[in-house]
Amino acid sequence: MGLDMTALLEVTGLTAGFGSTPVLFEVSLDVQPGELMALIGANGAGKSTLLGALSGLVQIFDGDIRFDGRRLVGLRPERIVASGLAHVPQGRRLFGTMSVERNLLLGGYRRHDSGVRQDLQRILRYFPALADKMARDAGTLSGGEQQMVAIGRGLMARPKLLMIDEPSLGLAPKIVDRVMEIVKEINQDGTAVLLVEQDVTLALEIADRGYVLEDGRVAMSGRAQDLRRDPAVRKAYLGV
Amino acid sequence: MSQFTQQVILGLLLGGIYVAVALGFSLVWGVLNIVNLAHGALIMVGSYITWTLFVNRVIRAPLLFTFLLTFGINLVIVSLLLLLFTADFRSVTTTYSGAGLHLGSVVIPYIRLGGLLVALVLAGILWLILNRTRIGAGILAVGADRDAAQLVGIDLRHLYALTFAIGAAFAGVAGGIISTFQSITPTAGDPYTLQSFAVVILGGLGRVSATIVGGLAFGLIEVLGQSAPGLGSGYANAIAFVVLVLVLIVRPRGLLGRLA
Ligand SMILES: Nc1ncnc2c1ncn2[C@@H]1O[C@H](COP(=O)(O)OP(=O)(O)O)[C@@H](O)[C@H]1O
Ligand SMILES: [Mg+2]
Protein backbone atom coordinates (compact mmCIF):
# COMPACT_ATOMS: atom_id res chain seq x y z
CA MET A 1 0.00 0.00 0.00
CA GLY A 2 1.86 3.13 1.17
CA LEU A 3 1.19 6.73 0.28
CA ASP A 4 0.14 7.04 -3.33
CA MET A 5 1.25 10.53 -4.27
CA THR A 6 -0.56 10.55 -7.57
CA ALA A 7 -4.02 9.41 -6.36
CA LEU A 8 -6.84 11.93 -6.52
CA LEU A 9 -8.72 10.13 -3.74
CA GLU A 10 -7.06 7.80 -1.30
CA VAL A 11 -9.04 6.11 1.46
CA THR A 12 -7.08 4.15 4.05
CA GLY A 13 -8.50 1.85 6.71
CA LEU A 14 -11.81 3.69 6.87
CA THR A 15 -14.22 2.57 9.57
CA ALA A 16 -17.46 4.53 9.59
CA GLY A 17 -21.14 4.21 10.42
CA PHE A 18 -24.12 5.50 12.34
CA GLY A 19 -24.35 6.16 16.06
CA SER A 20 -21.81 3.79 17.53
CA THR A 21 -22.36 1.03 14.96
CA PRO A 22 -19.82 0.77 12.16
CA VAL A 23 -21.14 -0.13 8.73
CA LEU A 24 -17.78 0.09 6.97
CA PHE A 25 -14.74 -1.79 8.25
CA GLU A 26 -11.20 -0.75 7.32
CA VAL A 27 -12.08 0.15 3.76
CA SER A 28 -9.14 1.16 1.60
CA LEU A 29 -9.44 2.32 -1.97
CA ASP A 30 -8.09 4.89 -4.36
CA VAL A 31 -9.25 6.78 -7.42
CA GLN A 32 -6.71 8.18 -9.85
CA PRO A 33 -7.19 11.50 -11.66
CA GLY A 34 -9.47 11.10 -14.66
CA GLU A 35 -10.42 7.57 -13.73
CA LEU A 36 -13.91 6.04 -13.89
CA MET A 37 -14.21 3.80 -10.86
CA ALA A 38 -17.11 1.43 -10.28
CA LEU A 39 -18.17 0.53 -6.74
CA ILE A 40 -20.42 -2.50 -6.73
CA GLY A 41 -21.96 -4.71 -4.09
CA ALA A 42 -25.26 -6.09 -2.88
CA ASN A 43 -27.99 -4.01 -1.31
CA GLY A 44 -26.90 -3.01 2.19
CA ALA A 45 -23.20 -3.63 1.55
CA GLY A 46 -22.38 -0.06 2.57
CA LYS A 47 -21.85 1.68 -0.76
CA SER A 48 -24.01 4.71 0.05
CA THR A 49 -22.54 4.85 3.53
CA LEU A 50 -19.07 5.04 1.99
CA LEU A 51 -20.05 7.95 -0.25
CA GLY A 52 -21.69 9.61 2.76
CA ALA A 53 -18.50 9.24 4.79
CA LEU A 54 -16.49 10.76 1.94
CA SER A 55 -18.79 13.79 1.74
CA GLY A 56 -18.90 14.39 5.47
CA LEU A 57 -22.47 13.23 6.16
CA VAL A 58 -21.56 9.96 7.87
CA GLN A 59 -19.55 9.69 11.04
CA ILE A 60 -16.00 8.42 10.66
CA PHE A 61 -14.57 6.31 13.50
CA ASP A 62 -11.14 5.55 12.15
CA GLY A 63 -8.98 5.78 9.08
CA ASP A 64 -7.95 8.49 6.68
CA ILE A 65 -9.30 10.16 3.56
CA ARG A 66 -6.98 12.17 1.37
CA PHE A 67 -8.39 14.07 -1.56
CA ASP A 68 -6.38 16.20 -3.94
CA GLY A 69 -3.64 16.57 -1.35
CA ARG A 70 -6.01 17.46 1.51
CA ARG A 71 -7.21 15.49 4.49
CA LEU A 72 -11.03 15.34 4.46
CA VAL A 73 -11.70 13.62 7.78
CA GLY A 74 -13.44 16.05 10.12
CA LEU A 75 -14.24 18.61 7.41
CA ARG A 76 -17.82 19.81 7.17
CA PRO A 77 -19.76 18.79 4.02
CA GLU A 78 -19.73 22.27 2.50
CA ARG A 79 -15.92 22.40 2.76
CA ILE A 80 -15.63 19.01 1.10
CA VAL A 81 -17.78 20.10 -1.86
CA ALA A 82 -15.70 23.24 -2.15
CA SER A 83 -12.54 21.15 -2.32
CA GLY A 84 -13.83 19.48 -5.50
CA LEU A 85 -15.62 16.33 -4.37
CA ALA A 86 -19.28 16.29 -5.44
CA HIS A 87 -21.85 13.66 -4.48
CA VAL A 88 -25.01 12.85 -6.46
CA PRO A 89 -27.02 11.00 -3.83
CA GLN A 90 -29.04 7.84 -4.27
CA GLY A 91 -32.66 8.61 -5.14
CA ARG A 92 -31.64 11.95 -6.79
CA ARG A 93 -32.81 14.05 -3.79
CA LEU A 94 -33.73 17.06 -5.94
CA PHE A 95 -35.41 20.11 -4.48
CA GLY A 96 -38.74 19.13 -5.98
CA THR A 97 -40.68 22.38 -5.60
CA MET A 98 -37.89 24.45 -7.11
CA SER A 99 -37.28 24.91 -10.82
CA VAL A 100 -34.78 22.78 -12.70
CA GLU A 101 -32.64 25.86 -13.25
CA ARG A 102 -32.63 26.72 -9.55
CA ASN A 103 -31.67 23.16 -8.68
CA LEU A 104 -28.75 23.38 -11.07
CA LEU A 105 -27.70 26.79 -9.77
CA LEU A 106 -27.82 25.45 -6.21
CA GLY A 107 -25.23 22.92 -7.34
CA GLY A 108 -22.87 25.87 -7.72
CA TYR A 109 -23.85 27.35 -4.36
CA ARG A 110 -20.28 27.76 -3.17
CA ARG A 111 -18.98 29.20 -6.41
CA HIS A 112 -18.52 32.89 -6.94
CA ASP A 113 -16.75 32.77 -10.28
CA SER A 114 -18.19 34.00 -13.54
CA GLY A 115 -18.27 30.56 -15.16
CA VAL A 116 -21.59 29.51 -13.63
CA ARG A 117 -23.69 30.49 -16.66
CA GLN A 118 -21.29 28.76 -19.03
CA ASP A 119 -21.44 25.62 -16.94
CA LEU A 120 -25.22 25.71 -17.15
CA GLN A 121 -24.80 25.62 -20.93
CA ARG A 122 -22.30 22.79 -20.64
CA ILE A 123 -24.81 20.74 -18.67
CA LEU A 124 -27.48 21.37 -21.28
CA ARG A 125 -25.06 19.99 -23.87
CA TYR A 126 -24.86 16.75 -21.90
CA PHE A 127 -28.61 16.78 -21.28
CA PRO A 128 -30.35 18.60 -24.16
CA ALA A 129 -33.68 17.19 -22.97
CA LEU A 130 -33.52 19.61 -20.03
CA ALA A 131 -33.24 22.74 -22.18
CA ASP A 132 -36.97 23.40 -22.45
CA LYS A 133 -37.68 22.26 -18.90
CA MET A 134 -35.51 24.73 -17.01
CA ALA A 135 -38.51 26.58 -15.59
CA ARG A 136 -40.43 23.47 -14.55
CA ASP A 137 -40.51 22.30 -10.95
CA ALA A 138 -37.90 19.56 -10.70
CA GLY A 139 -40.39 17.27 -8.99
CA THR A 140 -42.60 17.18 -12.09
CA LEU A 141 -39.94 15.66 -14.38
CA SER A 142 -39.69 11.99 -15.32
CA GLY A 143 -37.31 9.77 -13.37
CA GLY A 144 -34.70 9.87 -16.12
CA GLU A 145 -34.85 13.64 -16.39
CA GLN A 146 -34.60 13.97 -12.62
CA GLN A 147 -31.46 11.86 -12.68
CA MET A 148 -30.05 14.16 -15.34
CA VAL A 149 -30.78 17.19 -13.16
CA ALA A 150 -29.17 15.44 -10.19
CA ILE A 151 -26.00 14.72 -12.15
CA GLY A 152 -26.08 18.23 -13.60
CA ARG A 153 -26.42 19.68 -10.10
CA GLY A 154 -23.34 17.72 -9.05
CA LEU A 155 -21.40 18.97 -12.08
CA MET A 156 -22.27 22.56 -11.27
CA ALA A 157 -19.84 22.38 -8.37
CA ARG A 158 -17.06 21.85 -10.95
CA PRO A 159 -15.82 18.74 -9.15
CA LYS A 160 -12.55 16.97 -9.75
CA LEU A 161 -14.30 13.81 -8.63
CA LEU A 162 -18.01 13.19 -9.14
CA MET A 163 -19.57 10.44 -7.03
CA ILE A 164 -22.85 9.12 -8.44
CA ASP A 165 -24.96 6.77 -6.34
CA GLU A 166 -27.13 4.33 -8.31
CA PRO A 167 -28.17 6.53 -11.22
CA SER A 168 -30.04 3.64 -12.87
CA LEU A 169 -32.38 3.10 -9.92
CA GLY A 170 -35.98 2.93 -11.11
CA LEU A 171 -35.24 3.93 -14.70
CA ALA A 172 -36.30 2.14 -17.89
CA PRO A 173 -33.44 0.19 -19.57
CA LYS A 174 -33.23 2.55 -22.54
CA ILE A 175 -32.90 5.56 -20.24
CA VAL A 176 -30.29 3.73 -18.15
CA ASP A 177 -28.13 3.18 -21.25
CA ARG A 178 -28.39 6.85 -22.11
CA VAL A 179 -27.47 7.96 -18.58
CA MET A 180 -24.47 5.62 -18.56
CA GLU A 181 -23.29 6.96 -21.90
CA ILE A 182 -23.36 10.46 -20.52
CA VAL A 183 -21.53 9.41 -17.35
CA LYS A 184 -18.83 7.98 -19.60
CA GLU A 185 -18.78 11.18 -21.64
CA ILE A 186 -18.44 13.35 -18.53
CA ASN A 187 -15.52 11.17 -17.49
CA GLN A 188 -13.88 11.40 -20.90
CA ASP A 189 -14.12 15.18 -20.67
CA GLY A 190 -11.77 14.98 -17.70
CA THR A 191 -13.82 14.54 -14.52
CA ALA A 192 -12.96 11.50 -12.43
CA VAL A 193 -16.07 9.48 -11.53
CA LEU A 194 -16.86 7.12 -8.66
CA LEU A 195 -19.92 5.24 -9.86
CA VAL A 196 -22.02 3.17 -7.48
CA GLU A 197 -24.25 0.78 -9.40
CA GLN A 198 -26.56 -2.17 -8.91
CA ASP A 199 -26.42 -2.75 -12.64
CA VAL A 200 -23.03 -4.42 -12.40
CA THR A 201 -22.80 -5.37 -16.08
CA LEU A 202 -23.24 -1.80 -17.21
CA ALA A 203 -20.99 -0.35 -14.54
CA LEU A 204 -18.11 -2.70 -15.33
CA GLU A 205 -18.61 -2.03 -19.03
CA ILE A 206 -17.87 1.68 -18.77
CA ALA A 207 -15.49 1.68 -15.78
CA ASP A 208 -11.70 1.51 -15.80
CA ARG A 209 -11.46 -0.27 -12.47
CA GLY A 210 -13.84 -1.57 -9.84
CA TYR A 211 -14.18 -2.35 -6.15
CA VAL A 212 -16.56 -4.94 -4.76
CA LEU A 213 -17.97 -4.14 -1.33
CA GLU A 214 -19.35 -6.97 0.81
CA ASP A 215 -20.72 -6.40 4.31
CA GLY A 216 -18.81 -3.18 4.66
CA ARG A 217 -15.45 -4.57 3.53
CA VAL A 218 -13.62 -4.47 0.22
CA ALA A 219 -13.93 -8.06 -1.02
CA MET A 220 -12.30 -7.62 -4.40
CA SER A 221 -10.83 -4.98 -6.65
CA GLY A 222 -9.15 -4.78 -10.00
CA ARG A 223 -9.46 -3.75 -13.61
CA ALA A 224 -13.09 -3.69 -14.75
CA GLN A 225 -12.45 -6.13 -17.58
CA ASP A 226 -10.90 -8.61 -15.13
CA LEU A 227 -13.76 -8.27 -12.65
CA ARG A 228 -16.21 -8.88 -15.48
CA ARG A 229 -14.56 -12.23 -16.13
CA ASP A 230 -14.05 -13.16 -12.48
CA PRO A 231 -16.10 -16.28 -11.64
CA ALA A 232 -17.01 -15.05 -8.16
CA VAL A 233 -18.25 -11.71 -9.50
CA ARG A 234 -20.14 -13.40 -12.29
CA LYS A 235 -21.84 -15.74 -9.89
CA ALA A 236 -22.71 -13.13 -7.25
CA TYR A 237 -23.61 -10.09 -9.37
CA LEU A 238 -24.10 -11.09 -12.96
CA GLY A 239 -26.28 -14.09 -12.30
CA VAL A 240 -24.26 -16.45 -14.49
CA MET B 1 -75.55 43.83 4.07
CA SER B 2 -73.25 46.74 4.77
CA GLN B 3 -72.96 45.34 8.25
CA PHE B 4 -71.65 42.15 6.69
CA THR B 5 -69.30 44.07 4.36
CA GLN B 6 -67.98 45.93 7.38
CA GLN B 7 -67.32 42.64 9.17
CA VAL B 8 -65.56 41.17 6.16
CA ILE B 9 -63.32 44.22 5.89
CA LEU B 10 -62.54 44.15 9.58
CA GLY B 11 -61.81 40.45 9.27
CA LEU B 12 -59.39 41.00 6.41
CA LEU B 13 -57.71 43.86 8.27
CA LEU B 14 -57.28 41.67 11.32
CA GLY B 15 -56.10 38.93 8.99
CA GLY B 16 -53.41 41.29 7.71
CA ILE B 17 -52.03 41.48 11.24
CA TYR B 18 -52.03 37.70 11.42
CA VAL B 19 -50.18 37.51 8.12
CA ALA B 20 -47.49 39.84 9.42
CA VAL B 21 -47.29 37.98 12.68
CA ALA B 22 -47.08 34.52 11.11
CA LEU B 23 -44.56 35.14 8.29
CA GLY B 24 -41.44 34.73 10.39
CA PHE B 25 -43.01 31.99 12.47
CA SER B 26 -43.90 29.96 9.40
CA LEU B 27 -40.43 30.44 7.90
CA VAL B 28 -38.68 29.21 11.04
CA TRP B 29 -41.07 26.29 11.37
CA GLY B 30 -40.78 25.25 7.74
CA VAL B 31 -37.02 25.50 7.45
CA LEU B 32 -35.63 24.85 10.92
CA ASN B 33 -38.48 22.58 11.95
CA ILE B 34 -38.83 24.65 15.09
CA VAL B 35 -42.22 25.72 16.39
CA ASN B 36 -40.83 28.83 17.98
CA LEU B 37 -42.75 29.43 21.19
CA ALA B 38 -40.74 32.60 21.73
CA HIS B 39 -42.16 34.12 18.56
CA GLY B 40 -44.63 36.28 20.48
CA ALA B 41 -41.78 37.62 22.57
CA LEU B 42 -39.87 38.56 19.44
CA ILE B 43 -42.94 40.40 18.24
CA MET B 44 -43.02 42.41 21.41
CA VAL B 45 -39.38 43.37 20.89
CA GLY B 46 -40.55 45.02 17.70
CA SER B 47 -43.37 46.73 19.54
CA TYR B 48 -40.99 48.16 22.09
CA ILE B 49 -38.60 49.36 19.46
CA THR B 50 -41.44 51.08 17.62
CA TRP B 51 -42.57 52.62 20.86
CA THR B 52 -39.07 53.84 21.61
CA LEU B 53 -38.74 55.27 18.12
CA PHE B 54 -42.02 57.13 18.42
CA VAL B 55 -41.05 58.47 21.78
CA ASN B 56 -37.79 59.70 20.31
CA ARG B 57 -39.59 60.98 17.21
CA VAL B 58 -37.08 59.43 14.86
CA ILE B 59 -39.31 57.12 12.90
CA ARG B 60 -38.59 57.10 9.18
CA ALA B 61 -38.81 54.57 6.40
CA PRO B 62 -35.23 53.31 6.09
CA LEU B 63 -35.44 52.15 9.66
CA LEU B 64 -37.63 49.34 8.47
CA PHE B 65 -34.56 47.94 6.79
CA THR B 66 -32.45 48.32 9.87
CA PHE B 67 -35.14 46.28 11.60
CA LEU B 68 -34.71 43.57 9.02
CA LEU B 69 -30.96 43.54 9.39
CA THR B 70 -30.51 43.88 13.09
CA PHE B 71 -33.14 41.79 14.80
CA GLY B 72 -31.16 38.61 14.73
CA ILE B 73 -30.47 38.77 18.42
CA ASN B 74 -33.21 36.87 20.16
CA LEU B 75 -34.60 35.67 23.43
CA VAL B 76 -32.11 37.31 25.77
CA ILE B 77 -33.65 40.57 24.72
CA VAL B 78 -37.00 39.61 26.16
CA SER B 79 -35.61 39.48 29.65
CA LEU B 80 -33.84 42.74 28.95
CA LEU B 81 -37.21 44.19 27.98
CA LEU B 82 -38.68 43.24 31.31
CA LEU B 83 -35.75 44.92 33.05
CA LEU B 84 -35.86 48.04 30.92
CA PHE B 85 -39.55 48.66 30.58
CA THR B 86 -41.04 46.74 33.50
CA ALA B 87 -44.42 45.17 32.95
CA ASP B 88 -46.42 48.41 32.67
CA PHE B 89 -48.78 49.00 29.77
CA ARG B 90 -47.57 51.19 26.96
CA SER B 91 -48.97 51.99 23.54
CA VAL B 92 -48.11 54.01 20.48
CA THR B 93 -50.85 56.49 19.69
CA THR B 94 -50.56 58.70 16.64
CA THR B 95 -52.70 61.68 15.69
CA TYR B 96 -54.35 59.55 13.01
CA SER B 97 -55.08 56.58 15.28
CA GLY B 98 -58.82 57.16 15.42
CA ALA B 99 -59.38 58.20 11.80
CA GLY B 100 -60.82 56.01 9.10
CA LEU B 101 -61.90 55.87 5.49
CA HIS B 102 -65.70 56.16 5.13
CA LEU B 103 -67.26 54.32 2.21
CA GLY B 104 -70.99 54.69 2.64
CA SER B 105 -71.71 53.19 5.99
CA VAL B 106 -68.52 51.11 5.94
CA VAL B 107 -65.54 52.42 7.88
CA ILE B 108 -61.96 51.34 7.27
CA PRO B 109 -59.62 52.51 10.04
CA TYR B 110 -56.50 53.99 8.44
CA ILE B 111 -54.20 52.55 11.04
CA ARG B 112 -55.48 49.02 10.34
CA LEU B 113 -55.37 49.57 6.60
CA GLY B 114 -51.76 50.66 6.97
CA GLY B 115 -51.10 47.51 8.96
CA LEU B 116 -52.55 45.34 6.20
CA LEU B 117 -50.48 47.10 3.56
CA VAL B 118 -47.28 46.73 5.56
CA ALA B 119 -48.11 43.06 6.07
CA LEU B 120 -48.50 42.53 2.32
CA VAL B 121 -45.26 44.41 1.63
CA LEU B 122 -43.54 42.21 4.20
CA ALA B 123 -44.91 39.12 2.52
CA GLY B 124 -43.64 40.45 -0.81
CA ILE B 125 -40.17 41.05 0.62
CA LEU B 126 -40.04 37.54 2.06
CA TRP B 127 -41.23 36.09 -1.25
CA LEU B 128 -38.50 37.97 -3.09
CA ILE B 129 -35.83 36.85 -0.65
CA LEU B 130 -36.90 33.21 -0.92
CA ASN B 131 -37.53 33.03 -4.64
CA ARG B 132 -35.13 35.50 -6.19
CA THR B 133 -31.92 35.34 -4.16
CA ARG B 134 -29.17 32.79 -3.75
CA ILE B 135 -29.56 32.82 0.03
CA GLY B 136 -33.30 32.25 -0.42
CA ALA B 137 -32.60 29.22 -2.57
CA GLY B 138 -30.33 27.98 0.19
CA ILE B 139 -33.03 28.50 2.82
CA LEU B 140 -35.63 26.62 0.77
CA ALA B 141 -33.14 23.85 0.03
CA VAL B 142 -32.39 23.35 3.71
CA GLY B 143 -36.12 23.29 4.45
CA ALA B 144 -36.71 20.68 1.76
CA ASP B 145 -33.78 18.28 2.30
CA ARG B 146 -30.98 18.95 4.76
CA ASP B 147 -28.60 16.29 3.48
CA ALA B 148 -29.06 17.25 -0.16
CA ALA B 149 -28.58 20.88 0.84
CA GLN B 150 -25.29 20.05 2.54
CA LEU B 151 -24.18 18.09 -0.50
CA VAL B 152 -24.47 21.17 -2.71
CA GLY B 153 -22.27 23.03 -0.29
CA ILE B 154 -24.73 24.85 1.97
CA ASP B 155 -23.41 25.57 5.45
CA LEU B 156 -26.30 24.40 7.65
CA ARG B 157 -25.30 26.32 10.76
CA HIS B 158 -24.98 29.54 8.82
CA LEU B 159 -28.34 29.08 7.09
CA TYR B 160 -30.07 28.16 10.35
CA ALA B 161 -28.80 31.30 12.05
CA LEU B 162 -29.77 33.40 9.07
CA THR B 163 -33.26 31.92 8.82
CA PHE B 164 -33.88 32.48 12.50
CA ALA B 165 -32.65 36.05 12.17
CA ILE B 166 -34.98 36.73 9.26
CA GLY B 167 -37.87 35.17 11.18
CA ALA B 168 -37.07 37.36 14.18
CA ALA B 169 -36.77 40.44 12.00
CA PHE B 170 -40.20 39.83 10.52
CA ALA B 171 -41.61 39.26 13.98
CA GLY B 172 -40.10 42.57 14.96
CA VAL B 173 -41.79 44.44 12.15
CA ALA B 174 -45.08 42.73 12.97
CA GLY B 175 -44.61 43.99 16.52
CA GLY B 176 -44.23 47.47 15.09
CA ILE B 177 -47.60 47.16 13.40
CA ILE B 178 -49.26 45.83 16.53
CA SER B 179 -47.92 48.63 18.67
CA THR B 180 -50.05 51.06 16.68
CA PHE B 181 -53.32 49.72 18.04
CA GLN B 182 -52.60 47.66 21.10
CA SER B 183 -51.07 48.18 24.51
CA ILE B 184 -47.56 46.85 24.84
CA THR B 185 -46.35 44.68 27.67
CA PRO B 186 -43.55 42.13 27.55
CA THR B 187 -46.06 39.28 27.59
CA ALA B 188 -48.62 40.83 25.25
CA GLY B 189 -47.06 38.90 22.37
CA ASP B 190 -47.92 35.49 23.76
CA PRO B 191 -51.31 35.16 22.05
CA TYR B 192 -49.61 35.86 18.75
CA THR B 193 -47.55 32.69 19.04
CA LEU B 194 -50.77 30.72 19.21
CA GLN B 195 -52.33 32.71 16.39
CA SER B 196 -49.26 32.20 14.22
CA PHE B 197 -49.59 28.51 14.88
CA ALA B 198 -53.24 28.60 13.79
CA VAL B 199 -52.36 30.55 10.64
CA VAL B 200 -49.77 27.96 9.65
CA ILE B 201 -52.15 25.06 10.30
CA LEU B 202 -54.79 26.83 8.24
CA GLY B 203 -52.64 28.03 5.34
CA GLY B 204 -49.89 25.46 5.35
CA LEU B 205 -46.09 25.52 5.44
CA GLY B 206 -43.51 26.07 2.80
CA ARG B 207 -44.72 29.05 0.81
CA VAL B 208 -45.45 32.69 1.45
CA SER B 209 -48.84 32.62 -0.26
CA ALA B 210 -49.95 29.98 2.23
CA THR B 211 -49.27 32.39 5.09
CA ILE B 212 -51.20 35.17 3.35
CA VAL B 213 -54.21 32.96 2.73
CA GLY B 214 -54.02 31.41 6.19
CA GLY B 215 -53.71 34.79 7.93
CA LEU B 216 -56.56 36.45 6.05
CA ALA B 217 -58.77 33.39 6.49
CA PHE B 218 -58.09 33.27 10.21
CA GLY B 219 -58.90 36.96 10.60
CA LEU B 220 -62.16 36.49 8.70
CA ILE B 221 -63.15 33.46 10.72
CA GLU B 222 -62.52 35.28 13.96
CA VAL B 223 -64.48 38.43 13.09
CA LEU B 224 -67.35 36.70 11.31
CA GLY B 225 -67.55 34.14 14.10
CA GLN B 226 -67.91 36.92 16.68
CA SER B 227 -70.66 38.66 14.78
CA ALA B 228 -72.62 35.61 13.65
CA PRO B 229 -76.25 35.90 14.71
CA GLY B 230 -76.94 34.08 17.90
CA LEU B 231 -73.28 33.79 18.80
CA GLY B 232 -71.34 36.18 20.97
CA SER B 233 -67.66 37.06 20.99
CA GLY B 234 -67.20 34.24 23.45
CA TYR B 235 -67.67 31.79 20.61
CA ALA B 236 -64.96 33.21 18.34
CA ASN B 237 -62.22 31.00 19.76
CA ALA B 238 -64.44 27.94 19.70
CA ILE B 239 -65.31 28.54 16.04
CA ALA B 240 -61.68 29.11 15.13
CA PHE B 241 -60.80 25.90 16.93
CA VAL B 242 -63.47 23.92 15.09
CA VAL B 243 -62.27 25.27 11.74
CA LEU B 244 -58.68 24.34 12.58
CA VAL B 245 -59.66 20.80 13.50
CA LEU B 246 -61.68 20.50 10.28
CA VAL B 247 -58.71 21.69 8.23
CA LEU B 248 -56.44 19.22 9.99
CA ILE B 249 -58.84 16.41 9.14
CA VAL B 250 -59.74 17.38 5.58
CA ARG B 251 -56.47 18.93 4.45
CA PRO B 252 -53.61 18.24 6.87
CA ARG B 253 -51.09 20.23 4.87
CA GLY B 254 -53.25 23.37 5.04
CA LEU B 255 -55.03 25.27 2.29
CA LEU B 256 -51.87 25.92 0.25
CA GLY B 257 -49.16 24.06 2.12
CA ARG B 258 -46.30 22.40 0.32
CA LEU B 259 -44.36 20.77 3.11
CA ALA B 260 -45.94 17.98 5.08
N1 LIG C 1 -29.06 6.46 8.40
C1 LIG C 1 -28.75 5.21 8.79
N2 LIG C 1 -28.78 4.88 10.09
C2 LIG C 1 -28.46 3.63 10.50
N3 LIG C 1 -28.08 2.65 9.67
C3 LIG C 1 -28.01 2.91 8.37
C4 LIG C 1 -28.35 4.20 7.85
N4 LIG C 1 -28.19 4.18 6.51
C5 LIG C 1 -27.79 2.92 6.21
N5 LIG C 1 -27.69 2.16 7.31
C6 LIG C 1 -27.26 0.76 7.35
O1 LIG C 1 -25.99 0.65 6.79
C7 LIG C 1 -25.89 -0.52 6.00
C8 LIG C 1 -25.41 -0.18 4.62
O2 LIG C 1 -26.39 0.62 3.98
P1 LIG C 1 -26.07 1.37 2.63
O3 LIG C 1 -24.79 2.08 2.75
O4 LIG C 1 -27.28 2.18 2.30
O5 LIG C 1 -25.92 0.16 1.61
P2 LIG C 1 -25.90 0.16 0.03
O6 LIG C 1 -25.83 1.58 -0.44
O7 LIG C 1 -24.69 -0.62 -0.33
O8 LIG C 1 -27.15 -0.52 -0.41
C9 LIG C 1 -27.26 -1.17 6.02
O9 LIG C 1 -27.23 -2.22 6.94
C10 LIG C 1 -28.17 -0.09 6.49
O10 LIG C 1 -29.23 -0.63 7.23
MG1 LIG D 1 -27.19 2.62 -1.55
Coordinates of N, CA and C in Angstrom, one line a residue, chain B residues 92-102 107-112 180:
Chain B
V92 N -48.5 53.0 21.4 CA -48.1 54.0 20.5 C -49.4 54.6 19.9
T93 N -49.6 55.9 20.2 CA -50.8 56.5 19.7 C -50.5 57.7 18.8
T94 N -50.9 57.6 17.6 CA -50.6 58.7 16.6 C -51.8 59.6 16.5
T95 N -51.6 60.7 15.9 CA -52.7 61.7 15.7 C -53.8 61.1 14.8
Y96 N -53.4 60.1 13.9 CA -54.4 59.5 13.0 C -54.9 58.2 13.5
S97 N -54.7 57.9 14.8 CA -55.1 56.6 15.3 C -56.6 56.3 15.1
G98 N -57.4 57.4 15.4 CA -58.8 57.2 15.4 C -59.5 57.3 14.1
A99 N -58.8 57.8 13.1 CA -59.4 58.2 11.8 C -59.6 57.0 10.9
G100 N -60.5 57.1 10.0 CA -60.8 56.0 9.1 C -61.4 56.5 7.8
L101 N -61.4 55.6 6.8 CA -61.9 55.9 5.5 C -63.4 55.5 5.5
H102 N -64.3 56.4 5.1 CA -65.7 56.2 5.1 C -66.2 55.9 3.7
V107 N -66.7 51.7 7.4 CA -65.5 52.4 7.9 C -64.3 51.5 7.9
I108 N -63.2 52.1 7.3 CA -62.0 51.3 7.3 C -60.9 52.2 8.0
P109 N -60.6 51.7 9.2 CA -59.6 52.5 10.0 C -58.3 52.6 9.3
Y110 N -57.8 53.8 9.2 CA -56.5 54.0 8.4 C -55.4 53.2 9.0
I111 N -55.3 53.2 10.4 CA -54.2 52.5 11.0 C -54.2 51.0 10.7
R112 N -55.4 50.5 10.7 CA -55.5 49.0 10.3 C -55.2 48.8 8.9
T180 N -49.3 49.9 17.1 CA -50.0 51.1 16.7 C -51.5 51.0 17.2

